[in-house]
Amino acid sequence: MIVLSTCGIQGTLHAFSFMSFPNLEYLDLGLNKLFDVIPPQISNLSKLYYLDLSTNQLSGRIPPEISLLRNLTFLGLYENTFFGDIPNEIGNLKSLVGLYLYKNQLNGSIPRSLGDLTSLTHLYLYNNPLSGSIPEEIGNLKSLVILDLSANNLSGLIPPQISYLSTLHYLDLSQNQLSGRIPPEISLLKNLTKLILSKNTLFGDIPNEIGNMKSLVGLYLYDNQLNGSIPRSLGELTSLTTLYLYGNQLSGTIPNEIGNMKSLVDLDLSQNQLNLTNLEFLMLRDNQLSGSIPKEIENLKKLAQLQLEINQFSGYLPRNICQSGKLTNFSACTNNFSGPIPKTLKTCTSLFRVHLQRNQLTGNISEEFGVYPNLNFIDVSHNNLYGEVSNNWGQCAQLKTLRLAGNNLTGSIPAEIGNATQIHELDLSSNHLAGTIPKEFGRLSSLVKLMLNGNQLSGRIPSEFGSLLDLEYIDLSTNKLNESIPSIVGDLFRLHYLNLSNNKLVQAIPLELQKLVQLTDLDLSHNSLGGKIPSEMSSMQSLLTLNLSHNNLSGFIPTNFQDMRGLLYIDVSYNQLEGPRPNNSAFREAPPEALKGNNGLCGKVGALLPPCNEHGSKKHQKRCKEGRSIRIKTKTTSMKKFPFQL
């Protein structure tokens, strides 16, 4: 095979001696500075199957003699300044697979002879001033995968024969002067992923049959004169990511079925005559939408669900978003909204779920919310709200989740919250709450998850917690709680997470903790707990992490802790522990900092702990010797008293 591929040359093709390469099969002269015309002598390269003259400065007409290159499979003449007709003779290139003539100045009509190129898979004629109609012979190109005729002056109807192109993936007829209706036959293009008919003068309904084009990813019908309603069948296009229908004369309502388009990322229905007053569901979640929310959204009198979450919206939330009094689900979380909570939310008794977390909302939370008989879930955490926790929450009889974490709330926790007996999750963490934990929490019999950590709460842990038998997760860390850990904590047998760290808890670790056999994480660090570590804790076989550091614990670490095979992490640093560390993986693999600060511990961990047969365990050795002495004495006494047993 003879191949010629060059770059960086300039001049005319007349300087190229076509007679010198009668066996040339591959010619690539693209991306050069060639000018002037293609000489008809190019037909002498009869064995050529690849010809690329693209991105040059060639001009003139495409010579009809090029049709004599009967072996040609690729013809690339794009990005030049060719003018005149596309030669009718080009239909003789029966082996042609790719025809690239875009970005020239070709005029005239598309020759019907193109329909003879039945091997063609890629046809690019865009960005020319081609005129006339699209020939119906285009339907003969049964192998075509990509057809781009955009940015020309084509007129007339879209031929229904285009539906014969069963292998077509991409069809772009935009920026022409096409008129008439969109042929319903276009729906037979079942492999089409992008349909671009924008910027024409198409009119009539959007064919209902378009809903059958299940492979569509992008549908662009904007800037036409389409009328009628948006077909409900569009909801069947579950792979669609982009839908542009703006700049038409569409009317009626937005169908609810739009909500079935689970892949939709970009939707534009603007500049139509759509009647949105009956809109009940508007879901724009999880896109990359930015800017502010138009105030006109307040005019949606039947709006029941508004989902704006996980975007880049900014500005204020619409003040009168619940003007209709029918809003049930409102989600605007994970955006950049600022300003106050919409004022109509206070009296919006229809609310069922509210997600406003992770924004920059401000305002006095004590005044922003009312009593909601149907409210099931509300999360306004991680904003800049201030004020006190309202006792109104206790009157929300159906409330199951209340999250107010990560704000600037002050004051005490109202006892009235104990009246919301359906609550499953209560998160008031990372605020500035003070006072005691209300004993009325004992009435929250459905509570599963309780997070009060990161506040300034003081006093005791209420013994009334003993009635919360469904509790699985408790975090009371980083407060000022004092007194002892109540033994009733051991009755919460469903607990799998318990964090009481960074408080002022005193006295011993209650033996009753041994009953928490489902507990996986226990953190009692940074308190003033004393006494010994109960050996009974070894029965907590589900425990994965245990942190007892920074307390006043003394004595030996129970030897039966080595039976806790599931334990992955242990920290007993900064206590008054002594004796050998247990021989299990959690202790053997513990980093030195998890054991330091205990002067009596032994068991060789790097240079931190001495071996247990050296000075680090003298007290332990002494006790062992005393124990042996007592046993010997007892045995000796027994021998003297009962000599007949020997």
Short mmCIF file of N, CA, C and O in Angstrom, two decimals, residues 416-511:
data_model
loop_
_atom_site.label_atom_id
_atom_site.label_comp_id
_atom_site.label_asym_id
_atom_site.label_seq_id
_atom_site.Cartn_x
_atom_site.Cartn_y
_atom_site.Cartn_z
N GLU A 416 -41.52 20.66 76.17
CA GLU A 416 -42.68 20.32 75.33
C GLU A 416 -42.34 19.37 74.19
O GLU A 416 -43.22 18.71 73.62
N ILE A 417 -41.05 19.29 73.82
CA ILE A 417 -40.68 18.35 72.75
C ILE A 417 -41.06 16.93 73.14
O ILE A 417 -41.32 16.08 72.29
N GLY A 418 -41.12 16.67 74.42
CA GLY A 418 -41.53 15.34 74.89
C GLY A 418 -42.93 14.96 74.47
O GLY A 418 -43.31 13.78 74.57
N ASN A 419 -43.72 15.94 74.00
CA ASN A 419 -45.09 15.64 73.55
C ASN A 419 -45.12 15.08 72.13
O ASN A 419 -46.14 14.55 71.70
N ALA A 420 -44.01 15.23 71.38
CA ALA A 420 -43.96 14.73 70.00
C ALA A 420 -43.56 13.27 70.03
O ALA A 420 -42.44 12.88 69.66
N THR A 421 -44.46 12.45 70.47
CA THR A 421 -44.13 11.06 70.80
C THR A 421 -43.86 10.17 69.59
O THR A 421 -43.47 9.02 69.75
N GLN A 422 -44.05 10.70 68.38
CA GLN A 422 -43.77 9.91 67.18
C GLN A 422 -42.33 10.09 66.68
O GLN A 422 -41.93 9.43 65.72
N ILE A 423 -41.57 10.98 67.32
CA ILE A 423 -40.22 11.28 66.82
C ILE A 423 -39.33 10.04 66.84
O ILE A 423 -39.23 9.35 67.86
N HIS A 424 -38.69 9.78 65.69
CA HIS A 424 -37.71 8.71 65.55
C HIS A 424 -36.28 9.26 65.64
O HIS A 424 -35.40 8.58 66.15
N GLU A 425 -36.08 10.46 65.09
CA GLU A 425 -34.74 11.05 65.07
C GLU A 425 -34.81 12.50 65.53
O GLU A 425 -35.59 13.29 64.99
N LEU A 426 -33.96 12.84 66.50
CA LEU A 426 -33.88 14.20 67.02
C LEU A 426 -32.42 14.63 66.99
O LEU A 426 -31.58 14.04 67.67
N ASP A 427 -32.12 15.65 66.20
CA ASP A 427 -30.74 16.13 66.06
C ASP A 427 -30.70 17.63 66.34
O ASP A 427 -31.14 18.45 65.53
N LEU A 428 -30.19 17.98 67.51
CA LEU A 428 -30.01 19.38 67.91
C LEU A 428 -28.52 19.69 68.08
O LEU A 428 -28.14 20.67 68.73
N SER A 429 -27.66 18.89 67.50
CA SER A 429 -26.22 18.98 67.73
C SER A 429 -25.60 20.23 67.14
O SER A 429 -26.19 20.90 66.29
N SER A 430 -24.39 20.55 67.63
CA SER A 430 -23.58 21.66 67.12
C SER A 430 -24.33 22.98 67.14
O SER A 430 -24.43 23.68 66.13
N ASN A 431 -24.87 23.30 68.30
CA ASN A 431 -25.48 24.60 68.54
C ASN A 431 -24.87 25.17 69.83
O ASN A 431 -23.75 24.81 70.19
N HIS A 432 -25.59 26.05 70.51
CA HIS A 432 -25.11 26.63 71.77
C HIS A 432 -26.17 26.44 72.86
O HIS A 432 -26.36 27.32 73.71
N LEU A 433 -26.84 25.31 72.83
CA LEU A 433 -27.91 25.04 73.79
C LEU A 433 -27.33 24.80 75.18
O LEU A 433 -26.28 24.18 75.34
N ALA A 434 -28.05 25.28 76.18
CA ALA A 434 -27.60 25.15 77.57
C ALA A 434 -28.73 24.54 78.40
O ALA A 434 -29.78 24.15 77.87
N GLY A 435 -28.51 24.46 79.72
CA GLY A 435 -29.52 23.88 80.59
C GLY A 435 -29.41 22.37 80.63
O GLY A 435 -28.42 21.78 80.17
N THR A 436 -30.42 21.73 81.16
CA THR A 436 -30.41 20.28 81.32
C THR A 436 -31.20 19.59 80.20
O THR A 436 -31.97 20.23 79.49
N ILE A 437 -30.95 18.30 80.08
CA ILE A 437 -31.74 17.50 79.15
C ILE A 437 -33.09 17.23 79.82
O ILE A 437 -33.13 16.67 80.92
N PRO A 438 -34.20 17.63 79.20
CA PRO A 438 -35.50 17.48 79.87
C PRO A 438 -35.82 16.02 80.18
O PRO A 438 -35.64 15.14 79.33
N LYS A 439 -36.29 15.79 81.40
CA LYS A 439 -36.71 14.43 81.76
C LYS A 439 -37.90 13.99 80.94
O LYS A 439 -38.17 12.79 80.79
N GLU A 440 -38.61 14.97 80.33
CA GLU A 440 -39.77 14.65 79.48
C GLU A 440 -39.38 13.87 78.23
O GLU A 440 -40.23 13.30 77.55
N PHE A 441 -38.08 13.85 77.90
CA PHE A 441 -37.61 13.03 76.78
C PHE A 441 -37.98 11.56 76.99
O PHE A 441 -38.03 10.79 76.04
N GLY A 442 -38.21 11.19 78.22
CA GLY A 442 -38.58 9.81 78.52
C GLY A 442 -39.89 9.40 77.87
O GLY A 442 -40.19 8.20 77.79
N ARG A 443 -40.68 10.39 77.39
CA ARG A 443 -41.95 10.07 76.72
C ARG A 443 -41.76 9.79 75.23
O ARG A 443 -42.71 9.38 74.56
N LEU A 444 -40.55 10.02 74.71
CA LEU A 444 -40.31 9.83 73.28
C LEU A 444 -40.05 8.34 73.01
O LEU A 444 -38.95 7.92 72.64
N SER A 445 -41.08 7.55 73.19
CA SER A 445 -40.93 6.10 73.16
C SER A 445 -40.56 5.54 71.79
O SER A 445 -40.14 4.38 71.68
N SER A 446 -40.69 6.35 70.72
CA SER A 446 -40.34 5.88 69.38
C SER A 446 -38.94 6.30 68.96
O SER A 446 -38.50 5.99 67.85
N LEU A 447 -38.23 7.00 69.86
CA LEU A 447 -36.93 7.57 69.51
C LEU A 447 -35.91 6.48 69.19
O LEU A 447 -35.72 5.54 69.97
N VAL A 448 -35.26 6.63 68.02
CA VAL A 448 -34.23 5.69 67.57
C VAL A 448 -32.85 6.34 67.58
O VAL A 448 -31.86 5.71 67.92
N LYS A 449 -32.80 7.63 67.24
CA LYS A 449 -31.52 8.32 67.11
C LYS A 449 -31.60 9.66 67.82
O LYS A 449 -32.48 10.48 67.52
N LEU A 450 -30.67 9.90 68.76
CA LEU A 450 -30.66 11.14 69.53
C LEU A 450 -29.27 11.76 69.47
O LEU A 450 -28.27 11.13 69.86
N MET A 451 -29.19 12.99 68.96
CA MET A 451 -27.90 13.70 68.85
C MET A 451 -28.04 15.08 69.49
O MET A 451 -28.72 15.96 68.95
N LEU A 452 -27.39 15.23 70.64
CA LEU A 452 -27.37 16.51 71.35
C LEU A 452 -25.93 16.99 71.51
O LEU A 452 -25.67 17.93 72.26
N ASN A 453 -25.01 16.37 70.83
CA ASN A 453 -23.58 16.66 70.98
C ASN A 453 -23.23 18.07 70.51
O ASN A 453 -23.95 18.68 69.72
N GLY A 454 -22.11 18.58 71.03
CA GLY A 454 -21.63 19.89 70.60
C GLY A 454 -22.45 21.04 71.11
O GLY A 454 -22.65 22.03 70.39
N ASN A 455 -22.94 20.94 72.35
CA ASN A 455 -23.68 22.04 72.97
C ASN A 455 -23.06 22.36 74.33
O ASN A 455 -21.89 22.02 74.57
N GLN A 456 -23.82 22.99 75.21
CA GLN A 456 -23.33 23.32 76.55
C GLN A 456 -24.29 22.80 77.61
O GLN A 456 -24.53 23.44 78.64
N LEU A 457 -24.86 21.65 77.34
CA LEU A 457 -25.83 21.05 78.26
C LEU A 457 -25.12 20.58 79.53
O LEU A 457 -23.99 20.09 79.48
N SER A 458 -25.81 20.70 80.63
CA SER A 458 -25.22 20.34 81.92
C SER A 458 -26.20 19.46 82.69
O SER A 458 -27.27 19.10 82.20
N GLY A 459 -25.82 19.12 83.94
CA GLY A 459 -26.69 18.28 84.76
C GLY A 459 -26.47 16.81 84.45
O GLY A 459 -25.48 16.40 83.85
N ARG A 460 -27.43 16.01 84.84
CA ARG A 460 -27.30 14.56 84.72
C ARG A 460 -27.93 14.04 83.44
O ARG A 460 -28.72 14.73 82.80
N ILE A 461 -27.55 12.85 83.07
CA ILE A 461 -28.25 12.13 82.01
C ILE A 461 -29.54 11.58 82.64
O ILE A 461 -29.48 10.83 83.61
N PRO A 462 -30.70 11.97 82.15
CA PRO A 462 -31.95 11.60 82.83
C PRO A 462 -32.13 10.08 82.94
O PRO A 462 -31.92 9.35 81.97
N SER A 463 -32.51 9.65 84.12
CA SER A 463 -32.81 8.22 84.30
C SER A 463 -34.03 7.80 83.49
O SER A 463 -34.21 6.62 83.19
N GLU A 464 -34.83 8.80 83.08
CA GLU A 464 -36.03 8.52 82.27
C GLU A 464 -35.67 7.94 80.90
O GLU A 464 -36.52 7.38 80.20
N PHE A 465 -34.38 8.06 80.51
CA PHE A 465 -33.95 7.45 79.25
C PHE A 465 -34.18 5.94 79.25
O PHE A 465 -34.24 5.32 78.20
N GLY A 466 -34.31 5.39 80.42
CA GLY A 466 -34.49 3.94 80.52
C GLY A 466 -35.74 3.43 79.82
O GLY A 466 -35.85 2.24 79.52
N SER A 467 -36.69 4.31 79.56
CA SER A 467 -37.93 3.88 78.88
C SER A 467 -37.81 3.95 77.36
O SER A 467 -38.74 3.53 76.65
N LEU A 468 -36.69 4.45 76.84
CA LEU A 468 -36.53 4.61 75.38
C LEU A 468 -35.92 3.34 74.79
O LEU A 468 -34.77 3.32 74.34
N LEU A 469 -36.69 2.30 74.79
CA LEU A 469 -36.17 0.97 74.46
C LEU A 469 -35.87 0.77 72.97
O LEU A 469 -35.26 -0.22 72.59
N ASP A 470 -36.28 1.73 72.12
CA ASP A 470 -35.98 1.61 70.70
C ASP A 470 -34.69 2.34 70.30
O ASP A 470 -34.28 2.30 69.14
N LEU A 471 -34.06 3.01 71.25
CA LEU A 471 -32.86 3.79 70.94
C LEU A 471 -31.74 2.91 70.39
O LEU A 471 -31.40 1.88 70.98
N GLU A 472 -31.18 3.35 69.26
CA GLU A 472 -30.05 2.65 68.64
C GLU A 472 -28.79 3.52 68.61
O GLU A 472 -27.68 2.99 68.48
N TYR A 473 -28.97 4.83 68.72
CA TYR A 473 -27.84 5.75 68.53
C TYR A 473 -27.99 6.91 69.50
O TYR A 473 -29.00 7.62 69.48
N ILE A 474 -26.99 7.12 70.35
CA ILE A 474 -26.99 8.25 71.28
C ILE A 474 -25.64 8.96 71.20
O ILE A 474 -24.59 8.32 71.35
N ASP A 475 -25.68 10.25 70.96
CA ASP A 475 -24.46 11.06 71.01
C ASP A 475 -24.73 12.29 71.88
O ASP A 475 -25.46 13.20 71.49
N LEU A 476 -24.16 12.26 73.08
CA LEU A 476 -24.29 13.38 74.02
C LEU A 476 -22.92 14.02 74.26
O LEU A 476 -22.72 14.75 75.23
N SER A 477 -21.97 13.76 73.39
CA SER A 477 -20.60 14.20 73.58
C SER A 477 -20.46 15.72 73.51
O SER A 477 -21.31 16.42 72.97
N THR A 478 -19.33 16.19 74.07
CA THR A 478 -18.95 17.60 74.03
C THR A 478 -20.06 18.49 74.61
O THR A 478 -20.62 19.35 73.93
N ASN A 479 -20.38 18.20 75.86
CA ASN A 479 -21.29 19.03 76.64
C ASN A 479 -20.67 19.23 78.03
O ASN A 479 -19.44 19.09 78.17
N LYS A 480 -21.48 19.52 79.01
CA LYS A 480 -20.99 19.70 80.38
C LYS A 480 -21.76 18.80 81.34
O LYS A 480 -22.01 19.18 82.50
N LEU A 481 -22.16 17.65 80.85
CA LEU A 481 -22.93 16.72 81.67
C LEU A 481 -22.07 16.21 82.82
O LEU A 481 -20.89 15.90 82.65
N ASN A 482 -22.68 16.09 84.01
CA ASN A 482 -21.94 15.63 85.18
C ASN A 482 -22.69 14.50 85.86
O ASN A 482 -23.59 13.91 85.27
N GLU A 483 -22.32 14.21 87.08
CA GLU A 483 -22.82 13.06 87.83
C GLU A 483 -22.38 11.77 87.14
O GLU A 483 -21.53 11.77 86.26
N SER A 484 -22.98 10.68 87.49
CA SER A 484 -22.53 9.37 86.98
C SER A 484 -23.34 8.95 85.75
O SER A 484 -24.39 9.52 85.46
N ILE A 485 -22.81 7.94 85.07
CA ILE A 485 -23.57 7.34 83.97
C ILE A 485 -24.66 6.48 84.59
O ILE A 485 -24.36 5.55 85.34
N PRO A 486 -25.92 6.77 84.31
CA PRO A 486 -26.99 6.00 84.98
C PRO A 486 -26.99 4.54 84.53
O PRO A 486 -26.77 4.23 83.36
N SER A 487 -27.24 3.67 85.48
CA SER A 487 -27.22 2.23 85.17
C SER A 487 -28.31 1.84 84.17
O SER A 487 -28.18 0.82 83.49
N ILE A 488 -29.36 2.68 84.06
CA ILE A 488 -30.45 2.34 83.15
C ILE A 488 -29.99 2.32 81.68
O ILE A 488 -30.68 1.77 80.83
N VAL A 489 -28.83 2.91 81.39
CA VAL A 489 -28.32 2.85 80.01
C VAL A 489 -28.17 1.40 79.58
O VAL A 489 -28.35 1.05 78.40
N GLY A 490 -27.88 0.53 80.52
CA GLY A 490 -27.74 -0.89 80.19
C GLY A 490 -29.02 -1.54 79.73
O GLY A 490 -28.99 -2.64 79.16
N ASP A 491 -30.15 -0.88 79.98
CA ASP A 491 -31.43 -1.45 79.54
C ASP A 491 -31.73 -1.14 78.07
O ASP A 491 -32.68 -1.69 77.50
N LEU A 492 -30.93 -0.27 77.47
CA LEU A 492 -31.17 0.12 76.06
C LEU A 492 -30.49 -0.90 75.16
O LEU A 492 -29.50 -0.62 74.48
N PHE A 493 -31.03 -2.10 75.15
CA PHE A 493 -30.33 -3.24 74.55
C PHE A 493 -30.21 -3.16 73.04
O PHE A 493 -29.47 -3.93 72.44
N ARG A 494 -30.89 -2.20 72.39
CA ARG A 494 -30.77 -2.06 70.93
C ARG A 494 -29.66 -1.09 70.52
O ARG A 494 -29.40 -0.90 69.34
N LEU A 495 -29.03 -0.46 71.49
CA LEU A 495 -27.99 0.51 71.18
C LEU A 495 -26.86 -0.12 70.38
O LEU A 495 -26.36 -1.20 70.73
N HIS A 496 -26.43 0.57 69.32
CA HIS A 496 -25.21 0.16 68.63
C HIS A 496 -24.17 1.27 68.62
O HIS A 496 -23.02 1.06 68.24
N TYR A 497 -24.56 2.49 69.08
CA TYR A 497 -23.61 3.60 69.15
C TYR A 497 -23.91 4.40 70.40
O TYR A 497 -25.04 4.85 70.62
N LEU A 498 -22.88 4.62 71.22
CA LEU A 498 -23.03 5.39 72.45
C LEU A 498 -21.78 6.25 72.62
O LEU A 498 -20.67 5.74 72.78
N ASN A 499 -21.97 7.57 72.60
CA ASN A 499 -20.86 8.50 72.74
C ASN A 499 -21.20 9.50 73.84
O ASN A 499 -22.09 10.34 73.69
N LEU A 500 -20.48 9.40 74.96
CA LEU A 500 -20.66 10.30 76.10
C LEU A 500 -19.37 11.08 76.37
O LEU A 500 -19.19 11.65 77.45
N SER A 501 -18.49 11.14 75.40
CA SER A 501 -17.16 11.73 75.59
C SER A 501 -17.23 13.24 75.79
O SER A 501 -18.23 13.89 75.47
N ASN A 502 -16.12 13.79 76.33
CA ASN A 502 -15.97 15.23 76.52
C ASN A 502 -17.10 15.83 77.35
O ASN A 502 -17.76 16.78 76.95
N ASN A 503 -17.31 15.22 78.51
CA ASN A 503 -18.24 15.75 79.49
C ASN A 503 -17.52 15.81 80.84
O ASN A 503 -16.29 15.83 80.88
N LYS A 504 -18.29 15.81 81.92
CA LYS A 504 -17.70 15.85 83.26
C LYS A 504 -18.26 14.70 84.10
O LYS A 504 -18.50 14.85 85.31
N LEU A 505 -18.46 13.56 83.45
CA LEU A 505 -19.05 12.41 84.12
C LEU A 505 -18.07 11.82 85.13
O LEU A 505 -16.85 11.78 84.88
N VAL A 506 -18.61 11.35 86.26
CA VAL A 506 -17.76 10.87 87.36
C VAL A 506 -18.20 9.47 87.79
O VAL A 506 -19.13 8.89 87.22
N GLN A 507 -17.49 8.97 88.79
CA GLN A 507 -17.73 7.65 89.39
C GLN A 507 -17.38 6.53 88.40
O GLN A 507 -16.73 6.76 87.38
N ALA A 508 -17.80 5.34 88.70
CA ALA A 508 -17.34 4.17 87.95
C ALA A 508 -18.19 3.93 86.70
O ALA A 508 -19.31 4.42 86.58
N ILE A 509 -17.59 3.15 85.78
CA ILE A 509 -18.35 2.68 84.61
C ILE A 509 -19.35 1.66 85.12
O ILE A 509 -18.98 0.67 85.76
N PRO A 510 -20.65 1.87 84.87
CA PRO A 510 -21.65 0.94 85.43
C PRO A 510 -21.52 -0.46 84.84
O PRO A 510 -21.33 -0.63 83.64
N LEU A 511 -21.63 -1.46 85.73
CA LEU A 511 -21.55 -2.86 85.29
C LEU A 511 -22.64 -3.19 84.28
O LEU A 511 -22.48 -4.09 83.45
#
